Coordinates of C-alpha atoms and ligand atoms in Angstrom, one line a residue:
M125 CA -3.9 13.1 -20.1
I126 CA -4.2 13.4 -16.4
A127 CA -7.5 14.0 -14.6
L128 CA -7.0 16.0 -11.4
G129 CA -9.4 16.6 -8.5
S130 CA -9.6 17.6 -4.9
D131 CA -12.2 18.4 -2.2
H132 CA -12.1 21.6 -0.2
A133 CA -9.5 20.3 2.2
A134 CA -7.0 19.9 -0.6
A135 CA -7.8 22.9 -2.8
D136 CA -4.5 24.6 -2.0
L137 CA -2.5 21.4 -2.7
R138 CA -4.5 21.0 -6.0
R139 CA -3.1 24.4 -7.1
I140 CA 0.4 23.3 -6.2
V141 CA -0.1 20.1 -8.2
R142 CA -1.4 22.2 -11.2
D143 CA 1.8 24.3 -11.0
Y144 CA 3.9 21.1 -11.0
L145 CA 2.0 19.7 -14.0
D146 CA 2.3 23.0 -15.9
E147 CA 6.1 23.3 -15.2
N148 CA 6.7 19.7 -16.3
G149 CA 4.6 19.9 -19.5
Y150 CA 1.8 17.5 -18.5
D151 CA -1.7 17.7 -20.1
Y152 CA -4.4 17.7 -17.5
T153 CA -8.0 18.4 -16.9
D154 CA -8.9 20.0 -13.6
C155 CA -12.2 18.4 -12.3
G156 CA -12.3 20.8 -9.4
T157 CA -13.6 21.6 -6.9
D158 CA -13.4 25.1 -5.5
E159 CA -16.6 24.6 -3.6
A160 CA -16.4 24.5 0.2
P161 CA -17.6 22.3 1.8
S162 CA -17.5 19.6 -0.8
D163 CA -17.9 15.8 -0.9
Y164 CA -14.8 13.9 -2.0
P165 CA -16.7 10.9 -3.6
V166 CA -18.3 13.3 -6.1
I167 CA -14.8 14.4 -7.3
A168 CA -13.4 10.9 -7.1
E169 CA -16.2 9.7 -9.5
K170 CA -15.6 12.6 -12.0
V171 CA -11.8 11.8 -12.2
C172 CA -12.3 8.0 -12.4
R173 CA -15.0 8.2 -15.0
M174 CA -12.6 10.1 -17.2
I175 CA -10.2 7.1 -16.9
Q176 CA -13.0 4.6 -17.5
R177 CA -14.0 6.5 -20.7
G178 CA -10.5 6.6 -21.9
E179 CA -10.3 10.4 -21.7
A180 CA -7.5 10.2 -19.2
D181 CA -4.9 7.5 -18.4
T182 CA -3.9 8.8 -14.9
G183 CA -5.8 10.4 -12.1
I184 CA -4.6 12.5 -9.2
L185 CA -7.0 12.8 -6.2
L186 CA -6.4 15.0 -3.2
C187 CA -8.3 15.3 0.1
G188 CA -7.4 15.8 3.7
T189 CA -5.8 12.4 4.2
G190 CA -6.0 11.0 0.7
I191 CA -7.8 8.0 2.2
G192 CA -11.4 8.9 1.4
M193 CA -10.5 9.6 -2.2
C194 CA -8.7 6.3 -2.4
M195 CA -11.6 4.4 -0.9
A196 CA -14.1 6.0 -3.3
A197 CA -11.9 5.5 -6.4
G198 CA -11.3 1.9 -5.5
K199 CA -15.0 1.1 -5.9
L200 CA -14.9 1.9 -9.6
H201 CA -14.1 -0.8 -12.2
G202 CA -10.6 -0.7 -13.6
I203 CA -9.4 1.8 -11.0
R204 CA -6.2 1.0 -9.1
A205 CA -5.8 3.8 -6.6
A206 CA -3.0 4.2 -4.1
V207 CA -2.5 6.7 -1.2
C208 CA 1.1 7.7 -1.1
S209 CA 2.8 9.8 1.6
E210 CA 6.3 9.0 0.6
T211 CA 8.2 8.3 -2.7
Y212 CA 9.0 4.6 -2.3
S213 CA 5.3 3.7 -2.3
A214 CA 4.6 6.0 -5.2
K215 CA 7.4 4.4 -7.3
F216 CA 6.4 0.8 -6.5
T217 CA 2.7 1.2 -6.9
R218 CA 3.5 2.1 -10.5
L219 CA 6.1 -0.7 -10.9
H220 CA 4.2 -3.5 -9.3
N221 CA 0.5 -2.5 -9.1
D222 CA 0.2 -0.4 -12.3
A223 CA -1.7 2.1 -10.2
N224 CA -3.7 4.6 -12.3
V225 CA -4.7 6.9 -9.6
L226 CA -2.4 8.7 -7.1
C227 CA -4.1 9.9 -3.9
M228 CA -2.4 12.3 -1.5
G229 CA -3.5 14.0 1.7
A230 CA -3.1 17.7 2.0
R231 CA -3.0 17.4 5.8
V232 CA -0.3 14.7 5.5
V233 CA 2.2 15.9 3.0
G234 CA 3.7 19.3 2.4
P235 CA 4.1 20.9 -1.0
G236 CA 7.8 19.8 -1.4
L237 CA 7.1 16.2 -0.6
A238 CA 4.0 16.2 -2.8
A239 CA 6.1 17.3 -5.8
E240 CA 8.6 14.4 -5.1
I241 CA 5.8 11.9 -4.8
L242 CA 4.3 13.2 -8.1
H243 CA 7.7 12.8 -9.8
A244 CA 8.1 9.3 -8.5
F245 CA 4.6 8.3 -9.6
L246 CA 4.4 10.0 -13.0
D247 CA 8.0 9.1 -14.1
T248 CA 7.8 5.4 -13.3
D249 CA 6.4 2.8 -15.8
F250 CA 4.7 -0.5 -14.9
E251 CA 7.1 -3.4 -14.8
G252 CA 4.7 -6.0 -16.3
G253 CA 5.8 -9.6 -16.2
R254 CA 4.7 -11.5 -13.1
H255 CA 3.0 -8.4 -11.9
Q256 CA 0.5 -8.4 -14.8
R257 CA -0.9 -11.7 -13.7
R258 CA -1.6 -10.2 -10.3
I259 CA -3.3 -7.1 -11.8
D260 CA -5.4 -9.6 -13.8
M261 CA -6.3 -11.3 -10.5
I262 CA -7.5 -7.9 -9.1
A263 CA -9.7 -7.4 -12.1
E264 CA -11.2 -10.9 -11.6
L265 CA -12.1 -9.9 -8.0
E266 CA -14.3 -7.2 -9.5
K267 CA -16.4 -9.9 -11.3
K268 CA -16.8 -12.3 -8.5
P269 CA -20.2 -12.6 -6.8
E270 CA -20.3 -12.1 -3.1
Ligands
RB5_575 C1 -12.7 16.6 4.9 O1 -12.8 17.2 6.1 C2 -12.0 15.3 5.0 O2 -12.8 14.3 5.6 C3 -11.6 14.7 3.6 O3 -10.9 15.7 3.0 C4 -10.8 13.5 3.6 O4 -9.6 13.6 4.4 C5 -11.5 12.2 3.7 O5 -10.8 11.1 3.7

């Protein structure tokens, strides 16, 4: 299951992503929003809580740049979010970082590139091996006192 969300700046891109997911047979929950204006941390939390509760395994978060969504998502335990504006990063953040949230910026990528990025991200599996140790180290950082 994929949890999908955007703020007002990326509502059009969210509809394009929905079309891509429909055409490619993915199950998803649309966490909104169609409100304008809207606050991206609210949507980031909705999508990431679904992952934390085990209701989704992957999140897609869209805002103007993708950056605000990524910053907000990264504050939540167990979330490994990556902003991608090209396909190489989308592929390697799955292979090496086991990213579970893809963030994109509607003011950065066009619809065609967004579809290519989605394909690279959703069709690539985590490589494991030496990369698992580093993922574990990221999780340890969440537990360390300041
Ligand atoms: C909204 O104007 C914009 O700030 C937001 O979509 C996002 O780009 C923030 O990172």
